[in-house]
Amino acid sequence: MGIEQMIPSLAGEGFFTTQINKVIGWARKNSLWPYPFGTACCAIEMMATLNSRYDLSRFGTEVIRFSPRQSDLLIVSGRVVLKMMPVLTEIYQQMGEPKWVISMGACASTGGVFNTYPQIQGVDQFIPVDVYVPGCPPRPESLIDAVLKIQQIIDGQAERGEFTRPTVEAN
Amino acid sequence: MSEAVKPEPKLPPTHDAHAKSPRVLEENQLDHDLLRRKFGALVTDIRTEYKQTVIYTTPANVVKALAIAQGDPELNFNMLTDITAVDNMRRADFDPEKRFTVIHTVYSVPNKKRIRFETVVGESDPRVPSAAAVYKGAAWVEREVFDMFGVIFDGHPDLRRVLMPDYYEHFPLRKDYPLTGRGERDNFVRAEELG
């Protein structure tokens, strides 16, 4: 399972030791319940990811919840406009801790091609984002990769903010 | 010197074929004399532009003209296709008294005819009477025109914004409003700061 620690003196005794946060993280990362904030074409790719061909349930993420109070992963997939941003903030606030956010696609991450008056130029200005998914729209493989990165954050292999840190120094 | 014989340029057939299309003729040509007889002094001009019948009218008369177009058994324009507006601000011959052109497009389903009514209103007081009493569906599209251009429809049952949020202060499709807005899209509070 990847959470056990073997202590040599206990080898072969029929039990193993571990840490409580590792056990909880192991349970959490394999039963993520996503809230689909689908507002545009990225949501179609998200549905494709959930379908049997790409089958996100292989990673334990198949229980889509339409109530933020029952979910721990917010997938922002699509454009967010002026009228929608307070709704998104409220949904984020209603989700119980611990919670993670995927910003899927160019529009959710940066505003995309819509440099216009109602379009939010990146939801990360107003809610914290853990993983960005590039693409317009991203392929289902990209979203699966993002979910795997969220799993890495949950079980402690990666720090929070590791995937949103700039990899190139700004000049 | 003998002139070389140039082959005659072969034009694509599209434009000519379009002009001869019976469907286009049937749908768009309306007899101007008939329209003048029906509308009388309510209209200022009747023209056919790009094979479309356009009736120019005034804010005071546009709804009366629409009522005739809908109620007259011969005209029978029973469907309101759309109401929209044009901001004339960037035109070379711009006149503040002709800032907006409000456009009512009506269609006759039995006769397969279409008319566009154009009404010019000024910048200082852009008011047009509401057509909601004539065409019920006008109420929604008039709200859109009000939301985007700030044209006020007198007698409208419920003239509120429909696309933009209620607190919005500007009319985004006016030409003097910048495409990227005036900072409204950056003016939210972060979720963590809301507590």
Coordinates of C-alpha atoms in Angstrom, one line a residue:
Chain A
M1 CA 0.0 0.0 0.0
G2 CA 3.0 2.2 0.3
I3 CA 2.2 3.5 3.8
E4 CA 3.8 0.8 5.9
Q5 CA 7.1 1.1 7.6
M6 CA 9.0 -2.0 8.4
I7 CA 10.9 -2.2 11.6
P8 CA 13.4 -5.0 11.4
S9 CA 12.7 -6.4 14.8
L10 CA 9.0 -6.7 14.0
A11 CA 9.5 -8.4 10.6
G12 CA 7.4 -11.5 10.2
E13 CA 5.4 -10.8 13.3
G14 CA 2.1 -10.2 11.4
F15 CA 1.7 -6.5 11.8
F16 CA 3.3 -3.2 10.7
T17 CA 3.7 0.3 12.0
T18 CA 2.8 3.6 10.2
Q19 CA 1.8 7.2 10.9
I20 CA -1.7 8.3 11.4
N21 CA -1.5 11.1 8.8
K22 CA -0.2 8.6 6.3
V23 CA -3.2 6.3 6.8
I24 CA -5.6 9.2 6.6
G25 CA -3.9 10.6 3.5
W26 CA -4.0 7.2 1.9
A27 CA -7.7 7.0 2.4
R28 CA -8.3 10.6 1.3
K29 CA -6.3 10.5 -1.9
N30 CA -8.1 7.3 -3.1
S31 CA -11.6 8.7 -2.5
L32 CA -11.6 12.2 -3.7
W33 CA -15.1 13.5 -4.2
P34 CA -14.9 16.3 -6.9
Y35 CA -17.3 19.2 -7.2
P36 CA -17.6 19.9 -11.0
F37 CA -17.7 23.6 -11.5
G38 CA -18.2 23.2 -15.3
T39 CA -19.0 26.4 -17.1
A40 CA -17.8 25.8 -20.6
C41 CA -16.2 23.4 -23.1
C42 CA -13.6 22.2 -20.5
A43 CA -16.6 20.6 -18.7
I44 CA -17.1 18.4 -21.8
E45 CA -13.6 17.1 -21.5
M46 CA -14.1 16.6 -17.7
M47 CA -17.2 14.5 -18.6
A48 CA -15.1 12.5 -21.0
T49 CA -12.5 12.0 -18.3
L50 CA -15.2 10.6 -16.0
N51 CA -16.6 8.3 -18.7
S52 CA -15.6 4.7 -19.1
R53 CA -13.0 5.4 -21.8
Y54 CA -10.7 7.4 -19.5
D55 CA -12.4 6.2 -16.3
L56 CA -11.3 8.6 -13.6
S57 CA -12.7 6.1 -11.1
R58 CA -9.5 4.1 -11.5
F59 CA -8.0 6.7 -9.2
G60 CA -11.0 6.7 -6.8
T61 CA -12.3 10.1 -8.1
E62 CA -15.6 8.9 -9.6
V63 CA -18.1 10.2 -6.9
I64 CA -19.1 13.5 -8.5
R65 CA -20.9 15.5 -5.9
F66 CA -23.1 18.5 -6.7
S67 CA -23.1 19.8 -3.2
P68 CA -19.9 21.6 -2.1
R69 CA -20.5 20.4 1.4
Q70 CA -19.9 16.8 0.4
S71 CA -16.9 17.3 -1.8
D72 CA -13.2 17.9 -1.2
L73 CA -11.9 18.7 -4.8
L74 CA -13.1 21.7 -6.7
I75 CA -12.5 21.3 -10.5
V76 CA -13.0 24.8 -12.0
S77 CA -13.4 23.9 -15.7
G78 CA -14.4 26.8 -18.0
R79 CA -14.8 30.5 -18.1
V80 CA -15.8 32.4 -15.0
V81 CA -17.4 35.8 -15.5
L82 CA -18.3 38.7 -13.2
K83 CA -21.7 37.3 -12.2
M84 CA -20.2 33.8 -11.5
M85 CA -17.2 34.7 -9.4
P86 CA -19.1 35.4 -6.2
V87 CA -20.9 32.1 -6.7
L88 CA -17.5 30.3 -7.1
T89 CA -16.1 31.9 -4.0
E90 CA -19.2 30.9 -2.0
I91 CA -18.9 27.3 -3.3
Y92 CA -15.2 27.3 -2.3
Q93 CA -16.1 28.6 1.2
Q94 CA -18.9 26.0 1.6
M95 CA -16.5 23.1 1.0
G96 CA -15.3 21.5 4.2
E97 CA -11.6 21.3 5.0
P98 CA -9.4 19.8 3.8
K99 CA -10.0 20.9 0.2
W100 CA -8.1 21.1 -3.0
V101 CA -8.7 23.1 -6.2
I102 CA -7.9 22.2 -9.8
S103 CA -8.0 25.1 -12.3
M104 CA -8.7 23.4 -15.6
G105 CA -7.9 25.0 -18.9
A106 CA -6.7 28.3 -20.2
C107 CA -9.9 30.3 -19.3
A108 CA -10.1 29.3 -15.7
S109 CA -6.3 29.7 -15.2
T110 CA -5.7 33.0 -17.1
G111 CA -8.9 34.2 -18.8
G112 CA -7.7 32.5 -22.1
V113 CA -8.6 34.4 -25.3
F114 CA -11.4 36.3 -23.5
N115 CA -9.6 39.5 -22.5
T116 CA -13.0 41.2 -22.1
Y117 CA -14.9 43.2 -19.5
P118 CA -16.8 40.4 -17.8
Q119 CA -14.2 37.6 -17.9
I120 CA -12.1 36.9 -14.7
Q121 CA -8.5 36.8 -15.8
G122 CA -7.6 33.7 -13.7
V123 CA -9.6 32.3 -10.8
D124 CA -6.4 32.0 -8.8
Q125 CA -6.7 35.8 -8.1
F126 CA -9.6 35.1 -5.8
I127 CA -9.4 31.4 -4.7
P128 CA -6.3 29.4 -4.0
V129 CA -5.4 26.9 -6.7
D130 CA -3.3 23.7 -6.2
V131 CA -2.9 22.5 -9.8
Y132 CA -3.3 24.2 -13.1
V133 CA -4.2 22.2 -16.2
P134 CA -2.9 23.7 -19.4
G135 CA -4.9 23.3 -22.6
C136 CA -7.8 24.7 -24.5
P137 CA -9.5 22.4 -23.6
P138 CA -7.1 20.0 -21.9
R139 CA -7.1 16.4 -23.0
P140 CA -8.5 13.9 -20.4
E141 CA -5.0 12.7 -19.8
S142 CA -4.0 16.2 -18.6
L143 CA -6.9 16.2 -16.1
I144 CA -5.9 12.7 -14.9
D145 CA -2.4 14.0 -14.4
A146 CA -3.8 16.9 -12.4
V147 CA -5.7 14.5 -10.2
L148 CA -2.6 12.4 -9.7
K149 CA -0.7 15.6 -8.6
I150 CA -3.5 16.3 -6.1
Q151 CA -3.0 12.8 -4.8
Q152 CA 0.7 13.5 -4.4
I153 CA -0.1 16.7 -2.4
I154 CA -2.5 14.7 -0.2
D155 CA -0.2 11.9 0.8
G156 CA 2.7 14.2 1.4
Q157 CA 4.9 13.4 -1.6
A158 CA 4.6 17.0 -2.8
E159 CA 4.2 20.2 -0.9
R160 CA 1.1 22.4 -1.2
G161 CA 2.0 25.0 -3.8
E162 CA 4.7 22.9 -5.4
F163 CA 2.8 22.7 -8.7
T164 CA 1.8 26.3 -8.8
R165 CA 5.3 27.7 -8.1
P166 CA 6.9 29.4 -11.1
T167 CA 9.6 27.1 -12.6
V168 CA 11.3 29.9 -14.4
E169 CA 12.6 33.1 -12.7
A170 CA 10.9 36.2 -14.0
N171 CA 13.3 38.6 -15.5
Chain B
M1 CA 2.9 45.9 -81.7
S2 CA 0.1 43.6 -81.4
E3 CA -1.9 43.5 -78.2
A4 CA -1.9 40.2 -76.5
V5 CA -5.4 38.8 -76.2
K6 CA -6.3 38.7 -72.6
P7 CA -8.6 35.9 -71.5
E8 CA -11.7 37.4 -70.0
P9 CA -11.6 37.1 -66.2
K10 CA -13.9 34.5 -65.0
L11 CA -15.9 35.8 -62.0
P12 CA -17.2 33.4 -59.4
P13 CA -20.9 32.8 -60.0
T14 CA -21.9 33.4 -56.4
H15 CA -23.1 37.0 -56.4
D16 CA -25.1 36.8 -59.6
A17 CA -26.7 33.5 -58.6
H18 CA -27.6 35.0 -55.2
A19 CA -29.4 38.0 -56.9
K20 CA -31.4 35.7 -59.1
S21 CA -32.3 33.3 -56.3
P22 CA -36.1 33.2 -56.2
R23 CA -36.0 32.6 -52.4
V24 CA -34.1 35.8 -51.8
L25 CA -36.5 37.8 -54.0
E26 CA -39.5 36.2 -52.4
E27 CA -38.3 36.8 -48.9
N28 CA -37.1 40.3 -49.1
Q29 CA -38.8 42.4 -51.7
L30 CA -41.8 44.2 -50.3
D31 CA -43.9 46.6 -52.4
H32 CA -43.0 50.1 -51.2
D33 CA -46.3 51.5 -52.3
L34 CA -48.2 49.0 -50.2
L35 CA -46.0 49.9 -47.2
R36 CA -46.5 53.7 -47.8
R37 CA -50.3 53.1 -47.9
K38 CA -50.3 51.1 -44.7
F39 CA -47.9 53.2 -42.6
G40 CA -48.6 56.6 -44.0
A41 CA -47.1 59.4 -42.0
L42 CA -45.7 57.1 -39.3
V43 CA -42.6 56.4 -41.3
T44 CA -40.0 58.9 -42.6
D45 CA -38.5 56.7 -45.4
I46 CA -38.8 53.3 -46.9
R47 CA -35.8 51.8 -48.7
T48 CA -34.5 48.5 -50.0
E49 CA -30.9 48.0 -48.8
Y50 CA -29.0 44.9 -49.7
K51 CA -32.3 43.3 -50.8
Q52 CA -33.7 44.0 -47.3
T53 CA -36.7 46.2 -46.7
V54 CA -35.9 48.9 -44.2
I55 CA -38.4 51.3 -42.7
Y56 CA -37.1 54.5 -41.1
T57 CA -39.3 55.8 -38.4
T58 CA -39.1 58.0 -35.3
P59 CA -39.3 57.2 -31.5
A60 CA -42.8 58.6 -31.3
N61 CA -44.1 56.5 -34.1
V62 CA -42.2 53.2 -34.0
V63 CA -44.6 51.3 -31.8
K64 CA -47.6 52.5 -33.7
A65 CA -46.0 51.3 -36.9
L66 CA -45.2 47.9 -35.3
A67 CA -48.8 47.7 -34.2
I68 CA -49.9 48.2 -37.8
A69 CA -47.4 45.7 -39.1
Q70 CA -48.7 43.1 -36.6
G71 CA -52.4 43.8 -36.8
D72 CA -52.9 44.5 -40.5
P73 CA -54.3 41.3 -42.1
E74 CA -52.5 41.9 -45.3
L75 CA -49.1 42.6 -43.7
N76 CA -49.5 40.1 -40.9
F77 CA -46.0 40.4 -39.3
N78 CA -46.7 38.0 -36.5
M79 CA -43.2 37.4 -35.2
L80 CA -40.7 39.8 -33.6
T81 CA -37.3 38.4 -34.5
D82 CA -35.2 40.7 -32.5
I83 CA -34.7 44.2 -31.1
T84 CA -31.1 45.4 -31.1
A85 CA -29.2 48.7 -31.3
V86 CA -26.2 50.2 -33.0
D87 CA -23.9 52.8 -31.4
N88 CA -23.1 55.3 -34.2
M89 CA -20.3 57.0 -32.2
R90 CA -17.4 55.9 -34.4
R91 CA -19.1 56.9 -37.7
A92 CA -17.4 59.7 -39.6
D93 CA -20.6 61.8 -39.7
F94 CA -21.4 61.3 -36.1
D95 CA -24.0 63.5 -34.5
P96 CA -24.8 63.2 -30.8
E97 CA -28.5 63.6 -31.6
K98 CA -28.2 60.4 -33.7
R99 CA -26.1 58.4 -31.2
F100 CA -28.1 55.1 -31.3
T101 CA -30.1 53.3 -33.9
V102 CA -32.7 51.0 -32.3
I103 CA -33.6 48.2 -34.7
H104 CA -36.8 46.2 -34.6
T105 CA -36.8 43.2 -37.0
V106 CA -40.2 41.6 -37.6
Y107 CA -41.1 38.6 -39.7
S108 CA -44.3 37.4 -41.3
V109 CA -44.5 33.6 -41.0
P110 CA -47.4 33.2 -43.4
N111 CA -46.1 35.7 -46.0
K112 CA -42.4 34.9 -45.6
K113 CA -41.5 38.6 -45.5
R114 CA -39.2 40.5 -43.3
I115 CA -39.0 44.2 -42.3
R116 CA -36.4 46.1 -40.4
F117 CA -37.5 49.2 -38.5
E118 CA -34.8 51.7 -37.7
T119 CA -35.3 54.4 -35.1
V120 CA -32.6 57.0 -34.3
V121 CA -32.3 58.3 -30.8
G122 CA -30.1 60.9 -29.2
E123 CA -27.3 60.6 -26.7
S124 CA -28.7 62.8 -24.0
D125 CA -32.1 61.1 -23.6
P126 CA -32.1 57.7 -25.4
R127 CA -35.8 56.8 -25.1
V128 CA -38.0 54.6 -27.2
P129 CA -41.5 53.4 -26.3
S130 CA -41.7 49.8 -25.3
A131 CA -43.1 47.4 -27.9
A132 CA -44.0 44.9 -25.2
A133 CA -47.7 45.7 -25.5
V134 CA -47.6 44.8 -29.2
Y135 CA -45.2 41.8 -29.2
K136 CA -45.0 40.1 -25.8
G137 CA -41.5 38.7 -26.5
A138 CA -40.2 42.3 -26.8
A139 CA -39.9 42.6 -23.0
W140 CA -36.9 40.3 -22.8
V141 CA -35.0 41.7 -25.8
E142 CA -35.6 45.3 -24.7
R143 CA -34.0 44.4 -21.4
E144 CA -31.0 43.2 -23.3
V145 CA -30.8 46.4 -25.3
F146 CA -31.2 48.5 -22.1
D147 CA -28.4 46.4 -20.4
M148 CA -25.9 46.7 -23.2
F149 CA -26.6 50.2 -24.6
G150 CA -28.6 52.1 -21.9
V151 CA -31.5 52.8 -24.2
I152 CA -34.6 53.3 -22.0
F153 CA -37.9 51.7 -23.2
D154 CA -40.8 53.8 -21.8
G155 CA -43.7 51.7 -20.6
H156 CA -41.7 48.5 -20.2
P157 CA -43.2 46.2 -17.5
D158 CA -39.9 45.4 -15.8
L159 CA -36.8 47.2 -17.2
R160 CA -33.9 45.7 -15.3
R161 CA -30.5 44.4 -16.4
V162 CA -30.6 40.9 -17.7
L163 CA -27.0 39.9 -18.6
M164 CA -24.8 42.0 -16.4
P165 CA -25.2 42.0 -12.6
D166 CA -27.5 44.6 -11.1
Y167 CA -24.7 46.6 -9.5
Y168 CA -23.0 47.2 -12.8
E169 CA -22.7 50.9 -13.6
H170 CA -21.8 50.9 -17.3
F171 CA -23.4 49.9 -20.6
P172 CA -20.7 47.6 -22.1
L173 CA -21.6 47.7 -25.8
R174 CA -21.4 51.5 -26.0
K175 CA -18.4 52.4 -28.1
D176 CA -16.9 54.7 -25.4
Y177 CA -16.7 51.7 -22.9
P178 CA -13.3 49.9 -23.2
L179 CA -13.4 46.3 -24.3
T180 CA -11.5 45.2 -21.1
G181 CA -13.8 47.1 -18.9
R182 CA -13.0 49.6 -16.1
G183 CA -11.5 47.2 -13.6
E184 CA -14.7 45.5 -12.6
R185 CA -13.3 42.0 -13.4
D186 CA -10.4 42.5 -10.9
N187 CA -12.5 43.9 -8.1
F188 CA -13.3 40.9 -6.0
V189 CA -12.2 39.8 -2.5
R190 CA -10.1 36.7 -2.1
A191 CA -11.9 33.7 -0.5
E192 CA -9.5 33.5 2.4
E193 CA -10.0 37.2 3.3
L194 CA -13.8 36.7 3.5
G195 CA -13.2 34.3 6.4

